Amino acid sequence: MSQISQLQSLDAGTRRREARTVIASSYLGSTIEYYDFLLYATAAAVVFPKVFFTGLDDWVGVVAAYGTFAAGYVARPLGGIIFGHFGDKLGRKGMLIVSMLVMGIASTLIGVVPDASVAGPWGAVLLVILRVLQGIAVGGEWGGAALMALEHSESGKRGFAASFVNAGAPSGAVLGTLVMGAFSALPNAQFLAWGWRVPFLLSFVLLAVGMFVRLKVSESPIFKAALEKEAAEQAGQGTAVRRAAPLLQVLRRPKTLVFTMLAGAAGFALQVVLATFAVTYAVSKGADRQGVLYAFAAASFVSIIFVVMGGRLSDKLGRRPVMIGGLVIFIIYLVPMFQLLSSNNIGLIFVAFAVGLMIHSTLFGPLAAFVSEQFGTTSRYTGASLGYQLATLLGAGFTPGIVAQIFKDSGQNTSSVVWYLAIMSVVSIVFILLTREPKNNDLEAVRS
């Protein structure tokens, strides 16, 4: 009996419990990984310019710090290729365990990197190396977590299930921002000397929790069934047919990869601008640093439910209509958002973050299913990871630095930033329209 048949032979209650366990595990693991990854974003906005890039003009230091931030996004597609290859060959579960281990160790070590006063430029070099390892880890994490949730779920509920993986991003942001915000209450000298390091050192504790949960999760039944099907085909032919490497399977259909990358890019640009540039901008206008961090954390918490609602809505209406609607509304919202951020009023700054993240969630919720459903089972980990991570590289990796540079060169005028983000959003809308609606695709197909 195949793995799919075994799963179907179980009673409905057992299947639902199994699916809930996997979804909860994917959500928790994603939250922990994104705590580590996005904690760096907060530190890049409020700490690293003063600790690792001292002696520079304020906004030049910010641009330099965002350069190290970008290194993680450059490495994410590499992580998608590495973990995707073995995930498509050996299974999803093992790769999730390895990715979490790499992320936890790299994040903990960031907390002990010596600053510029001790190590000079070598502190920044070490920071980049560890950021690259973070990028490789999260590049492998997302695809495995999304596929585990997707491939354990019933048809018609896949967008909802996969959205929990993306809900891990705002959840991790809440956790990281709250912890960093708590330590930012220290006197400024103490915060910059050692306070900012504690949230990174706590990564080791989260690593232990995450590993405990990950070890209890069962492998994807769809993946196991695909391996069984190939084995049966090979037995029938009396010979071992060598399957092409997952990356080659994906690259044989470059249009799918390129279109999913460009379709998702604007969503990541908007997300990372809220997490980095918007925080820096609000503080530069005189708002209290801790207040801004807490406002962002509270808004991120509110947005978690909207990510899941976006995924659920996409099960009913389709992935494309929901994602396009979110982008159109966000374009309209850009100008009032920056006006609220510049108000020097924590309440209004919270509103700016909350509305922005709620709108963004309608795009972000369906994105995990939208990307993953484009690929066949034996290359889905590689294809989904690579498409998603290339979108993060294009949309998020360089955006904080580009936006900060544009803002600086324009005499600190946000209109140029608005135009840049609006154009990126229009490009993504076009490629969402050009990409096939995947809601009803057959996930059990071995190849795309």
JSON list of N, CA, C and O in Angstrom, two decimals, residues 40-83:
[
{"chain": "A", "resi": 40, "resn": "TYR", "atom": "N", "xyz": [18.29, 40.27, 12.96]},
{"chain": "A", "resi": 40, "resn": "TYR", "atom": "CA", "xyz": [19.41, 40.96, 12.30]},
{"chain": "A", "resi": 40, "resn": "TYR", "atom": "C", "xyz": [18.93, 42.24, 11.63]},
{"chain": "A", "resi": 40, "resn": "TYR", "atom": "O", "xyz": [19.63, 43.25, 11.63]},
{"chain": "A", "resi": 41, "resn": "ALA", "atom": "N", "xyz": [17.69, 42.20, 11.06]},
{"chain": "A", "resi": 41, "resn": "ALA", "atom": "CA", "xyz": [17.15, 43.40, 10.41]},
{"chain": "A", "resi": 41, "resn": "ALA", "atom": "C", "xyz": [17.00, 44.53, 11.41]},
{"chain": "A", "resi": 41, "resn": "ALA", "atom": "O", "xyz": [17.36, 45.69, 11.13]},
{"chain": "A", "resi": 42, "resn": "THR", "atom": "N", "xyz": [16.47, 44.21, 12.59]},
{"chain": "A", "resi": 42, "resn": "THR", "atom": "CA", "xyz": [16.31, 45.23, 13.63]},
{"chain": "A", "resi": 42, "resn": "THR", "atom": "C", "xyz": [17.66, 45.78, 14.07]},
{"chain": "A", "resi": 42, "resn": "THR", "atom": "O", "xyz": [17.85, 46.99, 14.22]},
{"chain": "A", "resi": 43, "resn": "ALA", "atom": "N", "xyz": [18.62, 44.87, 14.26]},
{"chain": "A", "resi": 43, "resn": "ALA", "atom": "CA", "xyz": [19.96, 45.29, 14.67]},
{"chain": "A", "resi": 43, "resn": "ALA", "atom": "C", "xyz": [20.62, 46.14, 13.60]},
{"chain": "A", "resi": 43, "resn": "ALA", "atom": "O", "xyz": [21.32, 47.12, 13.89]},
{"chain": "A", "resi": 44, "resn": "ALA", "atom": "N", "xyz": [20.41, 45.78, 12.34]},
{"chain": "A", "resi": 44, "resn": "ALA", "atom": "CA", "xyz": [20.99, 46.56, 11.23]},
{"chain": "A", "resi": 44, "resn": "ALA", "atom": "C", "xyz": [20.42, 47.96, 11.19]},
{"chain": "A", "resi": 44, "resn": "ALA", "atom": "O", "xyz": [21.09, 48.91, 10.76]},
{"chain": "A", "resi": 45, "resn": "ALA", "atom": "N", "xyz": [19.17, 48.11, 11.65]},
{"chain": "A", "resi": 45, "resn": "ALA", "atom": "CA", "xyz": [18.52, 49.42, 11.62]},
{"chain": "A", "resi": 45, "resn": "ALA", "atom": "C", "xyz": [18.97, 50.31, 12.76]},
{"chain": "A", "resi": 45, "resn": "ALA", "atom": "O", "xyz": [19.14, 51.53, 12.59]},
{"chain": "A", "resi": 46, "resn": "VAL", "atom": "N", "xyz": [19.17, 49.74, 13.97]},
{"chain": "A", "resi": 46, "resn": "VAL", "atom": "CA", "xyz": [19.38, 50.59, 15.15]},
{"chain": "A", "resi": 46, "resn": "VAL", "atom": "C", "xyz": [20.71, 50.38, 15.87]},
{"chain": "A", "resi": 46, "resn": "VAL", "atom": "O", "xyz": [21.07, 51.18, 16.73]},
{"chain": "A", "resi": 47, "resn": "VAL", "atom": "N", "xyz": [21.47, 49.33, 15.52]},
{"chain": "A", "resi": 47, "resn": "VAL", "atom": "CA", "xyz": [22.70, 49.03, 16.27]},
{"chain": "A", "resi": 47, "resn": "VAL", "atom": "C", "xyz": [23.95, 49.04, 15.40]},
{"chain": "A", "resi": 47, "resn": "VAL", "atom": "O", "xyz": [24.93, 49.75, 15.70]},
{"chain": "A", "resi": 48, "resn": "PHE", "atom": "N", "xyz": [23.96, 48.24, 14.33]},
{"chain": "A", "resi": 48, "resn": "PHE", "atom": "CA", "xyz": [25.19, 48.00, 13.59]},
{"chain": "A", "resi": 48, "resn": "PHE", "atom": "C", "xyz": [25.85, 49.26, 13.03]},
{"chain": "A", "resi": 48, "resn": "PHE", "atom": "O", "xyz": [27.09, 49.32, 13.00]},
{"chain": "A", "resi": 49, "resn": "PRO", "atom": "N", "xyz": [25.09, 50.28, 12.56]},
{"chain": "A", "resi": 49, "resn": "PRO", "atom": "CA", "xyz": [25.77, 51.48, 12.09]},
{"chain": "A", "resi": 49, "resn": "PRO", "atom": "C", "xyz": [26.65, 52.13, 13.16]},
{"chain": "A", "resi": 49, "resn": "PRO", "atom": "O", "xyz": [27.69, 52.73, 12.84]},
{"chain": "A", "resi": 50, "resn": "LYS", "atom": "N", "xyz": [26.26, 51.98, 14.43]},
{"chain": "A", "resi": 50, "resn": "LYS", "atom": "CA", "xyz": [27.01, 52.63, 15.52]},
{"chain": "A", "resi": 50, "resn": "LYS", "atom": "C", "xyz": [28.07, 51.71, 16.14]},
{"chain": "A", "resi": 50, "resn": "LYS", "atom": "O", "xyz": [28.99, 52.19, 16.81]},
{"chain": "A", "resi": 51, "resn": "VAL", "atom": "N", "xyz": [27.96, 50.40, 15.90]},
{"chain": "A", "resi": 51, "resn": "VAL", "atom": "CA", "xyz": [28.87, 49.44, 16.52]},
{"chain": "A", "resi": 51, "resn": "VAL", "atom": "C", "xyz": [29.95, 48.97, 15.56]},
{"chain": "A", "resi": 51, "resn": "VAL", "atom": "O", "xyz": [31.13, 48.85, 15.93]},
{"chain": "A", "resi": 52, "resn": "PHE", "atom": "N", "xyz": [29.58, 48.72, 14.31]},
{"chain": "A", "resi": 52, "resn": "PHE", "atom": "CA", "xyz": [30.54, 48.16, 13.35]},
{"chain": "A", "resi": 52, "resn": "PHE", "atom": "C", "xyz": [30.97, 49.15, 12.27]},
{"chain": "A", "resi": 52, "resn": "PHE", "atom": "O", "xyz": [31.91, 48.90, 11.53]},
{"chain": "A", "resi": 53, "resn": "PHE", "atom": "N", "xyz": [30.26, 50.29, 12.16]},
{"chain": "A", "resi": 53, "resn": "PHE", "atom": "CA", "xyz": [30.59, 51.27, 11.12]},
{"chain": "A", "resi": 53, "resn": "PHE", "atom": "C", "xyz": [30.70, 52.66, 11.73]},
{"chain": "A", "resi": 53, "resn": "PHE", "atom": "O", "xyz": [30.07, 53.62, 11.28]},
{"chain": "A", "resi": 54, "resn": "THR", "atom": "N", "xyz": [31.50, 52.75, 12.78]},
{"chain": "A", "resi": 54, "resn": "THR", "atom": "CA", "xyz": [31.68, 54.02, 13.48]},
{"chain": "A", "resi": 54, "resn": "THR", "atom": "C", "xyz": [32.50, 54.99, 12.64]},
{"chain": "A", "resi": 54, "resn": "THR", "atom": "O", "xyz": [33.27, 54.59, 11.77]},
{"chain": "A", "resi": 55, "resn": "GLY", "atom": "N", "xyz": [32.32, 56.25, 12.91]},
{"chain": "A", "resi": 55, "resn": "GLY", "atom": "CA", "xyz": [33.10, 57.28, 12.20]},
{"chain": "A", "resi": 55, "resn": "GLY", "atom": "C", "xyz": [32.53, 57.67, 10.86]},
{"chain": "A", "resi": 55, "resn": "GLY", "atom": "O", "xyz": [33.11, 58.48, 10.15]},
{"chain": "A", "resi": 56, "resn": "LEU", "atom": "N", "xyz": [31.37, 57.11, 10.49]},
{"chain": "A", "resi": 56, "resn": "LEU", "atom": "CA", "xyz": [30.75, 57.45, 9.21]},
{"chain": "A", "resi": 56, "resn": "LEU", "atom": "C", "xyz": [29.57, 58.38, 9.44]},
{"chain": "A", "resi": 56, "resn": "LEU", "atom": "O", "xyz": [29.00, 58.43, 10.53]},
{"chain": "A", "resi": 57, "resn": "ASP", "atom": "N", "xyz": [29.20, 59.12, 8.39]},
{"chain": "A", "resi": 57, "resn": "ASP", "atom": "CA", "xyz": [27.95, 59.89, 8.41]},
{"chain": "A", "resi": 57, "resn": "ASP", "atom": "C", "xyz": [26.80, 58.93, 8.75]},
{"chain": "A", "resi": 57, "resn": "ASP", "atom": "O", "xyz": [26.81, 57.76, 8.36]},
{"chain": "A", "resi": 58, "resn": "ASP", "atom": "N", "xyz": [25.79, 59.41, 9.49]},
{"chain": "A", "resi": 58, "resn": "ASP", "atom": "CA", "xyz": [24.71, 58.55, 9.98]},
{"chain": "A", "resi": 58, "resn": "ASP", "atom": "C", "xyz": [24.10, 57.68, 8.88]},
{"chain": "A", "resi": 58, "resn": "ASP", "atom": "O", "xyz": [24.00, 56.46, 9.00]},
{"chain": "A", "resi": 59, "resn": "TRP", "atom": "N", "xyz": [23.68, 58.31, 7.78]},
{"chain": "A", "resi": 59, "resn": "TRP", "atom": "CA", "xyz": [23.01, 57.55, 6.73]},
{"chain": "A", "resi": 59, "resn": "TRP", "atom": "C", "xyz": [23.98, 56.72, 5.91]},
{"chain": "A", "resi": 59, "resn": "TRP", "atom": "O", "xyz": [23.60, 55.68, 5.35]},
{"chain": "A", "resi": 60, "resn": "VAL", "atom": "N", "xyz": [25.24, 57.11, 5.84]},
{"chain": "A", "resi": 60, "resn": "VAL", "atom": "CA", "xyz": [26.26, 56.26, 5.19]},
{"chain": "A", "resi": 60, "resn": "VAL", "atom": "C", "xyz": [26.46, 54.98, 6.01]},
{"chain": "A", "resi": 60, "resn": "VAL", "atom": "O", "xyz": [26.57, 53.88, 5.47]},
{"chain": "A", "resi": 61, "resn": "GLY", "atom": "N", "xyz": [26.48, 55.13, 7.34]},
{"chain": "A", "resi": 61, "resn": "GLY", "atom": "CA", "xyz": [26.58, 53.97, 8.22]},
{"chain": "A", "resi": 61, "resn": "GLY", "atom": "C", "xyz": [25.38, 53.04, 8.07]},
{"chain": "A", "resi": 61, "resn": "GLY", "atom": "O", "xyz": [25.52, 51.82, 8.09]},
{"chain": "A", "resi": 62, "resn": "VAL", "atom": "N", "xyz": [24.21, 53.63, 7.91]},
{"chain": "A", "resi": 62, "resn": "VAL", "atom": "CA", "xyz": [23.00, 52.82, 7.72]},
{"chain": "A", "resi": 62, "resn": "VAL", "atom": "C", "xyz": [23.10, 52.02, 6.41]},
{"chain": "A", "resi": 62, "resn": "VAL", "atom": "O", "xyz": [22.79, 50.83, 6.37]},
{"chain": "A", "resi": 63, "resn": "VAL", "atom": "N", "xyz": [23.53, 52.68, 5.34]},
{"chain": "A", "resi": 63, "resn": "VAL", "atom": "CA", "xyz": [23.68, 52.00, 4.05]},
{"chain": "A", "resi": 63, "resn": "VAL", "atom": "C", "xyz": [24.69, 50.85, 4.16]},
{"chain": "A", "resi": 63, "resn": "VAL", "atom": "O", "xyz": [24.47, 49.75, 3.64]},
{"chain": "A", "resi": 64, "resn": "ALA", "atom": "N", "xyz": [25.81, 51.09, 4.86]},
{"chain": "A", "resi": 64, "resn": "ALA", "atom": "CA", "xyz": [26.82, 50.04, 5.05]},
{"chain": "A", "resi": 64, "resn": "ALA", "atom": "C", "xyz": [26.26, 48.87, 5.85]},
{"chain": "A", "resi": 64, "resn": "ALA", "atom": "O", "xyz": [26.49, 47.70, 5.52]},
{"chain": "A", "resi": 65, "resn": "ALA", "atom": "N", "xyz": [25.51, 49.17, 6.90]},
{"chain": "A", "resi": 65, "resn": "ALA", "atom": "CA", "xyz": [24.91, 48.10, 7.71]},
{"chain": "A", "resi": 65, "resn": "ALA", "atom": "C", "xyz": [23.91, 47.30, 6.89]},
{"chain": "A", "resi": 65, "resn": "ALA", "atom": "O", "xyz": [23.84, 46.07, 7.00]},
{"chain": "A", "resi": 66, "resn": "TYR", "atom": "N", "xyz": [23.14, 47.97, 6.05]},
{"chain": "A", "resi": 66, "resn": "TYR", "atom": "CA", "xyz": [22.18, 47.27, 5.19]},
{"chain": "A", "resi": 66, "resn": "TYR", "atom": "C", "xyz": [22.91, 46.42, 4.15]},
{"chain": "A", "resi": 66, "resn": "TYR", "atom": "O", "xyz": [22.34, 45.46, 3.62]},
{"chain": "A", "resi": 67, "resn": "GLY", "atom": "N", "xyz": [24.16, 46.79, 3.84]},
{"chain": "A", "resi": 67, "resn": "GLY", "atom": "CA", "xyz": [24.95, 45.96, 2.92]},
{"chain": "A", "resi": 67, "resn": "GLY", "atom": "C", "xyz": [25.23, 44.59, 3.53]},
{"chain": "A", "resi": 67, "resn": "GLY", "atom": "O", "xyz": [25.15, 43.56, 2.85]},
{"chain": "A", "resi": 68, "resn": "THR", "atom": "N", "xyz": [25.56, 44.55, 4.82]},
{"chain": "A", "resi": 68, "resn": "THR", "atom": "CA", "xyz": [25.77, 43.25, 5.48]},
{"chain": "A", "resi": 68, "resn": "THR", "atom": "C", "xyz": [24.44, 42.51, 5.59]},
{"chain": "A", "resi": 68, "resn": "THR", "atom": "O", "xyz": [24.40, 41.28, 5.49]},
{"chain": "A", "resi": 69, "resn": "PHE", "atom": "N", "xyz": [23.35, 43.24, 5.78]},
{"chain": "A", "resi": 69, "resn": "PHE", "atom": "CA", "xyz": [22.01, 42.65, 5.80]},
{"chain": "A", "resi": 69, "resn": "PHE", "atom": "C", "xyz": [21.72, 41.95, 4.48]},
{"chain": "A", "resi": 69, "resn": "PHE", "atom": "O", "xyz": [21.17, 40.84, 4.45]},
{"chain": "A", "resi": 70, "resn": "ALA", "atom": "N", "xyz": [22.12, 42.57, 3.38]},
{"chain": "A", "resi": 70, "resn": "ALA", "atom": "CA", "xyz": [21.85, 42.01, 2.05]},
{"chain": "A", "resi": 70, "resn": "ALA", "atom": "C", "xyz": [22.58, 40.70, 1.83]},
{"chain": "A", "resi": 70, "resn": "ALA", "atom": "O", "xyz": [22.12, 39.85, 1.06]},
{"chain": "A", "resi": 71, "resn": "ALA", "atom": "N", "xyz": [23.72, 40.51, 2.50]},
{"chain": "A", "resi": 71, "resn": "ALA", "atom": "CA", "xyz": [24.50, 39.28, 2.30]},
{"chain": "A", "resi": 71, "resn": "ALA", "atom": "C", "xyz": [23.66, 38.04, 2.61]},
{"chain": "A", "resi": 71, "resn": "ALA", "atom": "O", "xyz": [23.80, 37.00, 1.95]},
{"chain": "A", "resi": 72, "resn": "GLY", "atom": "N", "xyz": [22.79, 38.14, 3.60]},
{"chain": "A", "resi": 72, "resn": "GLY", "atom": "CA", "xyz": [21.93, 37.00, 3.93]},
{"chain": "A", "resi": 72, "resn": "GLY", "atom": "C", "xyz": [20.97, 36.67, 2.81]},
{"chain": "A", "resi": 72, "resn": "GLY", "atom": "O", "xyz": [20.70, 35.49, 2.54]},
{"chain": "A", "resi": 73, "resn": "TYR", "atom": "N", "xyz": [20.48, 37.69, 2.12]},
{"chain": "A", "resi": 73, "resn": "TYR", "atom": "CA", "xyz": [19.55, 37.45, 1.02]},
{"chain": "A", "resi": 73, "resn": "TYR", "atom": "C", "xyz": [20.28, 36.91, -0.21]},
{"chain": "A", "resi": 73, "resn": "TYR", "atom": "O", "xyz": [19.72, 36.11, -0.97]},
{"chain": "A", "resi": 74, "resn": "VAL", "atom": "N", "xyz": [21.52, 37.33, -0.41]},
{"chain": "A", "resi": 74, "resn": "VAL", "atom": "CA", "xyz": [22.32, 36.79, -1.51]},
{"chain": "A", "resi": 74, "resn": "VAL", "atom": "C", "xyz": [22.52, 35.29, -1.32]},
{"chain": "A", "resi": 74, "resn": "VAL", "atom": "O", "xyz": [22.51, 34.50, -2.28]},
{"chain": "A", "resi": 75, "resn": "ALA", "atom": "N", "xyz": [22.69, 34.87, -0.07]},
{"chain": "A", "resi": 75, "resn": "ALA", "atom": "CA", "xyz": [22.96, 33.46, 0.23]},
{"chain": "A", "resi": 75, "resn": "ALA", "atom": "C", "xyz": [21.71, 32.60, 0.23]},
{"chain": "A", "resi": 75, "resn": "ALA", "atom": "O", "xyz": [21.81, 31.37, 0.14]},
{"chain": "A", "resi": 76, "resn": "ARG", "atom": "N", "xyz": [20.54, 33.19, 0.32]},
{"chain": "A", "resi": 76, "resn": "ARG", "atom": "CA", "xyz": [19.31, 32.40, 0.43]},
{"chain": "A", "resi": 76, "resn": "ARG", "atom": "C", "xyz": [19.05, 31.49, -0.77]},
{"chain": "A", "resi": 76, "resn": "ARG", "atom": "O", "xyz": [18.70, 30.32, -0.60]},
{"chain": "A", "resi": 77, "resn": "PRO", "atom": "N", "xyz": [19.24, 31.96, -2.02]},
{"chain": "A", "resi": 77, "resn": "PRO", "atom": "CA", "xyz": [19.07, 31.03, -3.14]},
{"chain": "A", "resi": 77, "resn": "PRO", "atom": "C", "xyz": [20.05, 29.86, -3.10]},
{"chain": "A", "resi": 77, "resn": "PRO", "atom": "O", "xyz": [19.68, 28.74, -3.47]},
{"chain": "A", "resi": 78, "resn": "LEU", "atom": "N", "xyz": [21.27, 30.11, -2.65]},
{"chain": "A", "resi": 78, "resn": "LEU", "atom": "CA", "xyz": [22.24, 29.02, -2.50]},
{"chain": "A", "resi": 78, "resn": "LEU", "atom": "C", "xyz": [21.72, 27.99, -1.51]},
{"chain": "A", "resi": 78, "resn": "LEU", "atom": "O", "xyz": [21.81, 26.78, -1.74]},
{"chain": "A", "resi": 79, "resn": "GLY", "atom": "N", "xyz": [21.17, 28.46, -0.40]},
{"chain": "A", "resi": 79, "resn": "GLY", "atom": "CA", "xyz": [20.57, 27.55, 0.57]},
{"chain": "A", "resi": 79, "resn": "GLY", "atom": "C", "xyz": [19.42, 26.78, -0.02]},
{"chain": "A", "resi": 79, "resn": "GLY", "atom": "O", "xyz": [19.25, 25.57, 0.24]},
{"chain": "A", "resi": 80, "resn": "GLY", "atom": "N", "xyz": [18.62, 27.46, -0.85]},
{"chain": "A", "resi": 80, "resn": "GLY", "atom": "CA", "xyz": [17.51, 26.77, -1.51]},
{"chain": "A", "resi": 80, "resn": "GLY", "atom": "C", "xyz": [17.98, 25.66, -2.42]},
{"chain": "A", "resi": 80, "resn": "GLY", "atom": "O", "xyz": [17.38, 24.58, -2.48]},
{"chain": "A", "resi": 81, "resn": "ILE", "atom": "N", "xyz": [19.08, 25.90, -3.15]},
{"chain": "A", "resi": 81, "resn": "ILE", "atom": "CA", "xyz": [19.62, 24.88, -4.05]},
{"chain": "A", "resi": 81, "resn": "ILE", "atom": "C", "xyz": [20.18, 23.70, -3.26]},
{"chain": "A", "resi": 81, "resn": "ILE", "atom": "O", "xyz": [19.90, 22.53, -3.56]},
{"chain": "A", "resi": 82, "resn": "ILE", "atom": "N", "xyz": [20.98, 24.00, -2.24]},
{"chain": "A", "resi": 82, "resn": "ILE", "atom": "CA", "xyz": [21.63, 22.93, -1.47]},
{"chain": "A", "resi": 82, "resn": "ILE", "atom": "C", "xyz": [20.60, 22.08, -0.73]},
{"chain": "A", "resi": 82, "resn": "ILE", "atom": "O", "xyz": [20.54, 20.85, -0.89]},
{"chain": "A", "resi": 83, "resn": "PHE", "atom": "N", "xyz": [19.78, 22.73, 0.07]},
{"chain": "A", "resi": 83, "resn": "PHE", "atom": "CA", "xyz": [18.80, 21.98, 0.85]},
{"chain": "A", "resi": 83, "resn": "PHE", "atom": "C", "xyz": [17.71, 21.40, -0.05]},
{"chain": "A", "resi": 83, "resn": "PHE", "atom": "O", "xyz": [17.18, 20.31, 0.23]}
]
